[in-house]
Amino acid sequence: MSSAKRLVRQKTRIEKTSESQYSAAKTLPYQTLRSLLCVFTGFIIATIFAIPLGILCGLNKTFMCAFTPFIAIFKPVSPIVWLPIGLIVVGGFIPDPENNALLSIINKLPIFSSFDVNPAFLASAITVALCSLWPTLVNTALGVSSIDVDHLNVARVLNLRFRERLISVIIPSALPLIFAGLRISIGVGWMVLIAAELLASSEGIGKFVWDMFNNGSSDSFAQMFVVVFLVGGIGLLLDRIMIVFQRLVSFDETAPSV
């Protein structure tokens, strides 16, 4: 009797696994969209912090000297290190995901409503942000610090307030290098995300690959190679989009065209 029950439970588990995890035709588009949503969430978080910090570093040499060691320390840290920290932090703030007000608010937003945002998603997005903010920060600081001194002097002569100088002189002059940093950051974020999803068991392309690996069927190897080309193709598309924006804000023909 007990053997029969075990067989029934095993059959049910196999059926659920085959329906939910290994249905490539149904799940791959969803996993891809979820991964794109996660990488853009992390990319936006990184941009929100990186650009203001980069502007501050570029305008203030003292702050730049003080902040440079932190960049040198944290920039090389692997996503494999950041991800467990992100999971711990998210778990501390969201101990009960089922009854958390923040997750409820996020999941009610139109862009997130179809993807069931959970702590693993947030931890993956935070990992993407922590790994991808450095190129934008460094390039923003370089762009601001390399602004022609004559432009800043003219702004002072015109008695422009700091906000006016920031909007009219500093940001427009630094935009080419800012977008160069954003281009690198989106590529780094996309590369980091796959590993983060795989390790965090967060739904997305990374988990899809892991499920195919665990499946062990004869089709899994071919499906994983499809994902390899899919990831590469999306990365290429994101890079081309950033190149278009970079050329739009460049002042000469030296901006990258490939």
mmCIF file of C-alpha atoms in Angstrom:
data_model
loop_
_atom_site.group_PDB
_atom_site.id
_atom_site.type_symbol
_atom_site.label_atom_id
_atom_site.label_comp_id
_atom_site.label_asym_id
_atom_site.label_seq_id
_atom_site.Cartn_x
_atom_site.Cartn_y
_atom_site.Cartn_z
ATOM 1 C CA MET A 1 0.000 0.000 0.000
ATOM 2 C CA SER A 2 2.779 2.400 0.949
ATOM 3 C CA SER A 3 4.629 1.520 -2.270
ATOM 4 C CA ALA A 4 1.522 2.356 -4.303
ATOM 5 C CA LYS A 5 1.228 5.732 -2.568
ATOM 6 C CA ARG A 6 4.880 6.485 -3.281
ATOM 7 C CA LEU A 7 4.390 5.625 -6.948
ATOM 8 C CA VAL A 8 1.340 7.910 -7.148
ATOM 9 C CA ARG A 9 3.240 10.776 -5.497
ATOM 10 C CA GLN A 10 6.221 10.234 -7.798
ATOM 11 C CA LYS A 11 3.973 10.203 -10.874
ATOM 12 C CA THR A 12 2.252 13.414 -9.764
ATOM 13 C CA ARG A 13 5.621 15.087 -9.159
ATOM 14 C CA ILE A 14 6.890 14.062 -12.594
ATOM 15 C CA GLU A 15 3.711 15.322 -14.272
ATOM 16 C CA LYS A 16 3.961 18.685 -12.519
ATOM 17 C CA THR A 17 7.628 18.956 -13.432
ATOM 18 C CA SER A 18 7.030 18.165 -17.083
ATOM 19 C CA GLU A 19 4.149 20.633 -17.260
ATOM 20 C CA SER A 20 5.748 23.551 -15.407
ATOM 21 C CA GLN A 21 9.498 23.352 -15.860
ATOM 22 C CA TYR A 22 10.245 21.716 -19.162
ATOM 23 C CA SER A 23 7.579 23.076 -21.491
ATOM 24 C CA ALA A 24 9.995 25.125 -23.559
ATOM 25 C CA ALA A 25 7.456 26.261 -26.142
ATOM 26 C CA LYS A 26 5.264 27.844 -23.454
ATOM 27 C CA THR A 27 7.798 29.119 -20.961
ATOM 28 C CA LEU A 28 10.712 30.540 -22.971
ATOM 29 C CA PRO A 29 8.943 33.729 -24.190
ATOM 30 C CA TYR A 30 7.672 34.380 -20.663
ATOM 31 C CA GLN A 31 11.089 33.725 -19.121
ATOM 32 C CA THR A 32 12.720 36.041 -21.677
ATOM 33 C CA LEU A 33 10.309 38.897 -20.952
ATOM 34 C CA ARG A 34 10.758 38.402 -17.219
ATOM 35 C CA SER A 35 14.555 38.516 -17.602
ATOM 36 C CA LEU A 36 14.324 41.715 -19.651
ATOM 37 C CA LEU A 37 12.082 43.279 -17.009
ATOM 38 C CA CYS A 38 14.530 42.288 -14.279
ATOM 39 C CA VAL A 39 17.597 43.626 -16.102
ATOM 40 C CA PHE A 40 15.899 46.943 -16.882
ATOM 41 C CA THR A 41 14.782 47.243 -13.254
ATOM 42 C CA GLY A 42 18.364 46.786 -12.066
ATOM 43 C CA PHE A 43 19.702 49.035 -14.837
ATOM 44 C CA ILE A 44 17.344 51.874 -13.879
ATOM 45 C CA ILE A 45 18.267 51.528 -10.192
ATOM 46 C CA ALA A 46 21.962 51.653 -11.120
ATOM 47 C CA THR A 47 21.453 54.701 -13.349
ATOM 48 C CA ILE A 48 19.557 56.594 -10.633
ATOM 49 C CA PHE A 49 22.532 56.238 -8.287
ATOM 50 C CA ALA A 50 25.431 56.278 -10.754
ATOM 51 C CA ILE A 51 24.746 59.511 -12.648
ATOM 52 C CA PRO A 52 24.329 61.823 -9.598
ATOM 53 C CA LEU A 53 27.366 60.264 -7.897
ATOM 54 C CA GLY A 54 29.362 60.588 -11.120
ATOM 55 C CA ILE A 55 28.410 64.259 -11.474
ATOM 56 C CA LEU A 56 29.426 64.888 -7.868
ATOM 57 C CA CYS A 57 32.757 63.126 -8.408
ATOM 58 C CA GLY A 58 33.406 65.072 -11.600
ATOM 59 C CA LEU A 59 32.664 68.449 -10.008
ATOM 60 C CA ASN A 60 34.490 67.922 -6.727
ATOM 61 C CA LYS A 61 38.061 66.619 -6.804
ATOM 62 C CA THR A 62 38.061 66.031 -3.052
ATOM 63 C CA PHE A 63 34.970 63.846 -3.264
ATOM 64 C CA MET A 64 36.467 62.053 -6.264
ATOM 65 C CA CYS A 65 39.645 61.247 -4.331
ATOM 66 C CA ALA A 66 37.601 60.049 -1.362
ATOM 67 C CA PHE A 67 35.242 57.924 -3.475
ATOM 68 C CA THR A 68 37.831 56.358 -5.810
ATOM 69 C CA PRO A 69 38.937 53.687 -3.262
ATOM 70 C CA PHE A 70 35.319 52.524 -2.897
ATOM 71 C CA ILE A 71 35.047 52.170 -6.676
ATOM 72 C CA ALA A 72 38.304 50.211 -6.762
ATOM 73 C CA ILE A 73 37.121 47.908 -3.959
ATOM 74 C CA PHE A 74 33.557 47.168 -5.065
ATOM 75 C CA LYS A 75 33.867 47.281 -8.860
ATOM 76 C CA PRO A 76 35.622 43.862 -9.200
ATOM 77 C CA VAL A 77 33.242 42.045 -6.828
ATOM 78 C CA SER A 78 31.590 39.105 -8.565
ATOM 79 C CA PRO A 79 27.793 38.811 -8.837
ATOM 80 C CA ILE A 80 28.161 35.447 -7.097
ATOM 81 C CA VAL A 81 29.179 37.425 -3.990
ATOM 82 C CA TRP A 82 26.544 40.154 -4.342
ATOM 83 C CA LEU A 83 23.623 37.773 -4.881
ATOM 84 C CA PRO A 84 23.624 36.082 -1.422
ATOM 85 C CA ILE A 85 23.943 39.528 0.176
ATOM 86 C CA GLY A 86 20.991 40.710 -1.890
ATOM 87 C CA LEU A 87 18.946 37.669 -0.873
ATOM 88 C CA ILE A 88 19.722 38.283 2.809
ATOM 89 C CA VAL A 89 18.844 41.987 2.584
ATOM 90 C CA VAL A 90 15.611 41.357 0.678
ATOM 91 C CA GLY A 91 14.727 38.521 3.049
ATOM 92 C CA GLY A 92 15.256 40.847 6.016
ATOM 93 C CA PHE A 93 12.959 43.517 4.596
ATOM 94 C CA ILE A 94 10.426 41.023 3.239
ATOM 95 C CA PRO A 95 10.219 38.145 5.752
ATOM 96 C CA ASP A 96 6.691 37.205 4.649
ATOM 97 C CA PRO A 97 6.369 37.649 0.857
ATOM 98 C CA GLU A 98 2.741 36.519 0.822
ATOM 99 C CA ASN A 99 1.601 39.386 3.065
ATOM 100 C CA ASN A 100 4.131 42.099 2.229
ATOM 101 C CA ALA A 101 2.712 45.524 1.354
ATOM 102 C CA LEU A 102 5.676 46.499 -0.856
ATOM 103 C CA LEU A 103 5.411 43.395 -3.027
ATOM 104 C CA SER A 104 1.648 43.886 -3.274
ATOM 105 C CA ILE A 105 2.155 47.449 -4.526
ATOM 106 C CA ILE A 106 4.837 46.386 -7.025
ATOM 107 C CA ASN A 107 2.719 43.534 -8.375
ATOM 108 C CA LYS A 108 -0.209 45.913 -8.911
ATOM 109 C CA LEU A 109 1.854 48.121 -11.228
ATOM 110 C CA PRO A 110 0.880 47.454 -14.875
ATOM 111 C CA ILE A 111 4.399 46.563 -16.005
ATOM 112 C CA PHE A 112 4.900 44.028 -13.167
ATOM 113 C CA SER A 113 1.369 42.648 -12.836
ATOM 114 C CA SER A 114 1.906 39.725 -15.240
ATOM 115 C CA PHE A 115 5.197 38.505 -13.758
ATOM 116 C CA ASP A 116 4.588 37.851 -10.028
ATOM 117 C CA VAL A 117 7.513 39.795 -8.543
ATOM 118 C CA ASN A 118 9.044 37.923 -5.591
ATOM 119 C CA PRO A 119 12.136 38.303 -3.356
ATOM 120 C CA ALA A 120 14.301 36.330 -5.819
ATOM 121 C CA PHE A 121 13.370 38.795 -8.584
ATOM 122 C CA LEU A 122 14.268 41.763 -6.364
ATOM 123 C CA ALA A 123 17.564 40.171 -5.288
ATOM 124 C CA SER A 124 18.486 39.529 -8.936
ATOM 125 C CA ALA A 125 17.636 43.138 -9.860
ATOM 126 C CA ILE A 126 19.736 44.457 -6.956
ATOM 127 C CA THR A 127 22.643 42.257 -8.069
ATOM 128 C CA VAL A 128 22.352 43.655 -11.598
ATOM 129 C CA ALA A 129 22.323 47.195 -10.190
ATOM 130 C CA LEU A 130 25.379 46.650 -7.976
ATOM 131 C CA CYS A 131 27.403 45.144 -10.818
ATOM 132 C CA SER A 132 26.359 47.552 -13.580
ATOM 133 C CA LEU A 133 26.470 50.956 -11.906
ATOM 134 C CA TRP A 134 30.285 51.337 -12.000
ATOM 135 C CA PRO A 135 30.795 51.922 -15.749
ATOM 136 C CA THR A 136 28.134 54.644 -15.755
ATOM 137 C CA LEU A 137 29.523 56.226 -12.593
ATOM 138 C CA VAL A 138 33.108 56.304 -13.878
ATOM 139 C CA ASN A 139 32.164 57.567 -17.343
ATOM 140 C CA THR A 140 29.883 60.246 -15.893
ATOM 141 C CA ALA A 141 32.673 61.470 -13.614
ATOM 142 C CA LEU A 142 35.093 61.504 -16.550
ATOM 143 C CA GLY A 143 32.617 63.365 -18.754
ATOM 144 C CA VAL A 144 31.933 66.037 -16.129
ATOM 145 C CA SER A 145 35.583 66.511 -15.179
ATOM 146 C CA SER A 146 36.604 66.930 -18.836
ATOM 147 C CA ILE A 147 34.142 69.766 -19.590
ATOM 148 C CA ASP A 148 35.857 72.748 -21.213
ATOM 149 C CA VAL A 149 36.714 75.274 -18.502
ATOM 150 C CA ASP A 150 35.620 78.116 -20.795
ATOM 151 C CA HIS A 151 32.069 76.759 -20.781
ATOM 152 C CA LEU A 152 31.972 76.810 -16.989
ATOM 153 C CA ASN A 153 33.490 80.303 -16.890
ATOM 154 C CA VAL A 154 30.827 81.623 -19.278
ATOM 155 C CA ALA A 155 28.144 80.116 -17.029
ATOM 156 C CA ARG A 156 29.647 81.940 -14.042
ATOM 157 C CA VAL A 157 29.837 85.223 -15.954
ATOM 158 C CA LEU A 158 26.143 84.869 -16.789
ATOM 159 C CA ASN A 159 25.460 84.319 -13.068
ATOM 160 C CA LEU A 160 23.702 81.037 -13.728
ATOM 161 C CA ARG A 161 22.583 79.212 -10.630
ATOM 162 C CA PHE A 162 23.935 75.731 -10.023
ATOM 163 C CA ARG A 163 20.753 74.057 -11.239
ATOM 164 C CA GLU A 164 20.859 76.104 -14.460
ATOM 165 C CA ARG A 165 24.542 75.283 -14.983
ATOM 166 C CA LEU A 166 23.798 71.626 -14.359
ATOM 167 C CA ILE A 167 20.946 71.494 -16.877
ATOM 168 C CA SER A 168 22.376 73.848 -19.521
ATOM 169 C CA VAL A 169 26.117 73.138 -19.422
ATOM 170 C CA ILE A 170 27.274 70.202 -17.311
ATOM 171 C CA ILE A 171 24.869 67.419 -18.297
ATOM 172 C CA PRO A 172 24.736 68.253 -22.052
ATOM 173 C CA SER A 173 28.540 68.378 -22.220
ATOM 174 C CA ALA A 174 28.917 65.062 -20.395
ATOM 175 C CA LEU A 175 26.113 63.191 -22.205
ATOM 176 C CA PRO A 176 28.329 61.405 -24.789
ATOM 177 C CA LEU A 177 30.447 59.799 -22.070
ATOM 178 C CA ILE A 178 27.402 59.170 -19.870
ATOM 179 C CA PHE A 179 25.794 57.156 -22.669
ATOM 180 C CA ALA A 180 29.078 55.344 -23.278
ATOM 181 C CA GLY A 181 28.899 54.234 -19.646
ATOM 182 C CA LEU A 182 25.232 53.296 -19.959
ATOM 183 C CA ARG A 183 26.058 51.167 -22.993
ATOM 184 C CA ILE A 184 28.647 49.221 -21.008
ATOM 185 C CA SER A 185 26.353 48.968 -17.982
ATOM 186 C CA ILE A 186 23.427 47.429 -19.862
ATOM 187 C CA GLY A 187 25.765 44.789 -21.314
ATOM 188 C CA VAL A 188 27.234 43.999 -17.908
ATOM 189 C CA GLY A 189 23.763 43.854 -16.374
ATOM 190 C CA TRP A 190 22.467 41.427 -19.001
ATOM 191 C CA MET A 191 25.493 39.172 -18.535
ATOM 192 C CA VAL A 192 25.193 39.246 -14.736
ATOM 193 C CA LEU A 193 21.446 38.594 -14.746
ATOM 194 C CA ILE A 194 21.672 35.101 -16.241
ATOM 195 C CA ALA A 195 24.024 33.942 -13.484
ATOM 196 C CA ALA A 196 21.926 35.676 -10.812
ATOM 197 C CA GLU A 197 18.706 33.993 -11.965
ATOM 198 C CA LEU A 198 20.405 30.623 -12.103
ATOM 199 C CA LEU A 199 21.780 30.906 -8.564
ATOM 200 C CA ALA A 200 18.680 32.523 -7.036
ATOM 201 C CA SER A 201 16.262 30.115 -8.760
ATOM 202 C CA SER A 202 14.430 33.190 -9.989
ATOM 203 C CA GLU A 203 12.199 32.704 -13.005
ATOM 204 C CA GLY A 204 13.927 33.857 -16.168
ATOM 205 C CA ILE A 205 16.332 32.665 -18.831
ATOM 206 C CA GLY A 206 18.909 31.598 -16.241
ATOM 207 C CA LYS A 207 16.457 29.303 -14.468
ATOM 208 C CA PHE A 208 15.213 28.031 -17.830
ATOM 209 C CA VAL A 209 18.757 26.890 -18.687
ATOM 210 C CA TRP A 210 19.119 25.249 -15.274
ATOM 211 C CA ASP A 211 15.814 23.419 -15.718
ATOM 212 C CA MET A 212 16.928 22.163 -19.131
ATOM 213 C CA PHE A 213 20.194 20.953 -17.588
ATOM 214 C CA ASN A 214 18.355 19.089 -14.832
ATOM 215 C CA ASN A 215 15.870 17.660 -17.315
ATOM 216 C CA GLY A 216 18.549 15.559 -18.974
ATOM 217 C CA SER A 217 16.433 14.754 -22.021
ATOM 218 C CA SER A 218 17.855 14.408 -25.521
ATOM 219 C CA ASP A 219 16.347 17.771 -26.492
ATOM 220 C CA SER A 220 17.829 19.702 -23.570
ATOM 221 C CA PHE A 221 21.230 20.253 -25.191
ATOM 222 C CA ALA A 222 19.656 21.723 -28.326
ATOM 223 C CA GLN A 223 17.332 23.912 -26.260
ATOM 224 C CA MET A 224 20.250 25.252 -24.224
ATOM 225 C CA PHE A 225 22.047 26.210 -27.431
ATOM 226 C CA VAL A 226 18.914 28.024 -28.589
ATOM 227 C CA VAL A 227 19.061 30.000 -25.344
ATOM 228 C CA VAL A 228 22.758 30.784 -25.943
ATOM 229 C CA PHE A 229 21.927 32.409 -29.282
ATOM 230 C CA LEU A 230 18.860 34.096 -27.774
ATOM 231 C CA VAL A 231 20.916 35.655 -24.973
ATOM 232 C CA GLY A 232 23.580 36.769 -27.433
ATOM 233 C CA GLY A 233 21.001 38.206 -29.822
ATOM 234 C CA ILE A 234 19.266 40.188 -27.086
ATOM 235 C CA GLY A 235 22.622 41.466 -25.840
ATOM 236 C CA LEU A 236 23.497 42.599 -29.371
ATOM 237 C CA LEU A 237 20.125 44.332 -29.740
ATOM 238 C CA LEU A 238 20.515 46.181 -26.433
ATOM 239 C CA ASP A 239 24.005 47.284 -27.442
ATOM 240 C CA ARG A 240 22.775 48.606 -30.812
ATOM 241 C CA ILE A 241 19.977 50.543 -29.143
ATOM 242 C CA MET A 242 22.450 52.215 -26.793
ATOM 243 C CA ILE A 243 24.733 53.047 -29.736
ATOM 244 C CA VAL A 244 21.842 54.850 -31.443
ATOM 245 C CA PHE A 245 21.212 56.954 -28.341
ATOM 246 C CA GLN A 246 24.935 57.590 -27.912
ATOM 247 C CA ARG A 247 25.234 58.911 -31.458
ATOM 248 C CA LEU A 248 22.213 61.176 -30.964
ATOM 249 C CA VAL A 249 23.948 63.028 -28.113
ATOM 250 C CA SER A 250 27.462 63.067 -29.609
ATOM 251 C CA PHE A 251 28.890 66.286 -30.983
ATOM 252 C CA ASP A 252 31.056 64.816 -33.718
ATOM 253 C CA GLU A 253 31.413 61.818 -36.007
ATOM 254 C CA THR A 254 33.753 59.935 -33.660
ATOM 255 C CA ALA A 255 30.884 58.248 -31.846
ATOM 256 C CA PRO A 256 30.811 54.462 -32.313
ATOM 257 C CA SER A 257 28.866 53.165 -35.282
ATOM 258 C CA VAL A 258 29.265 49.446 -34.638
#
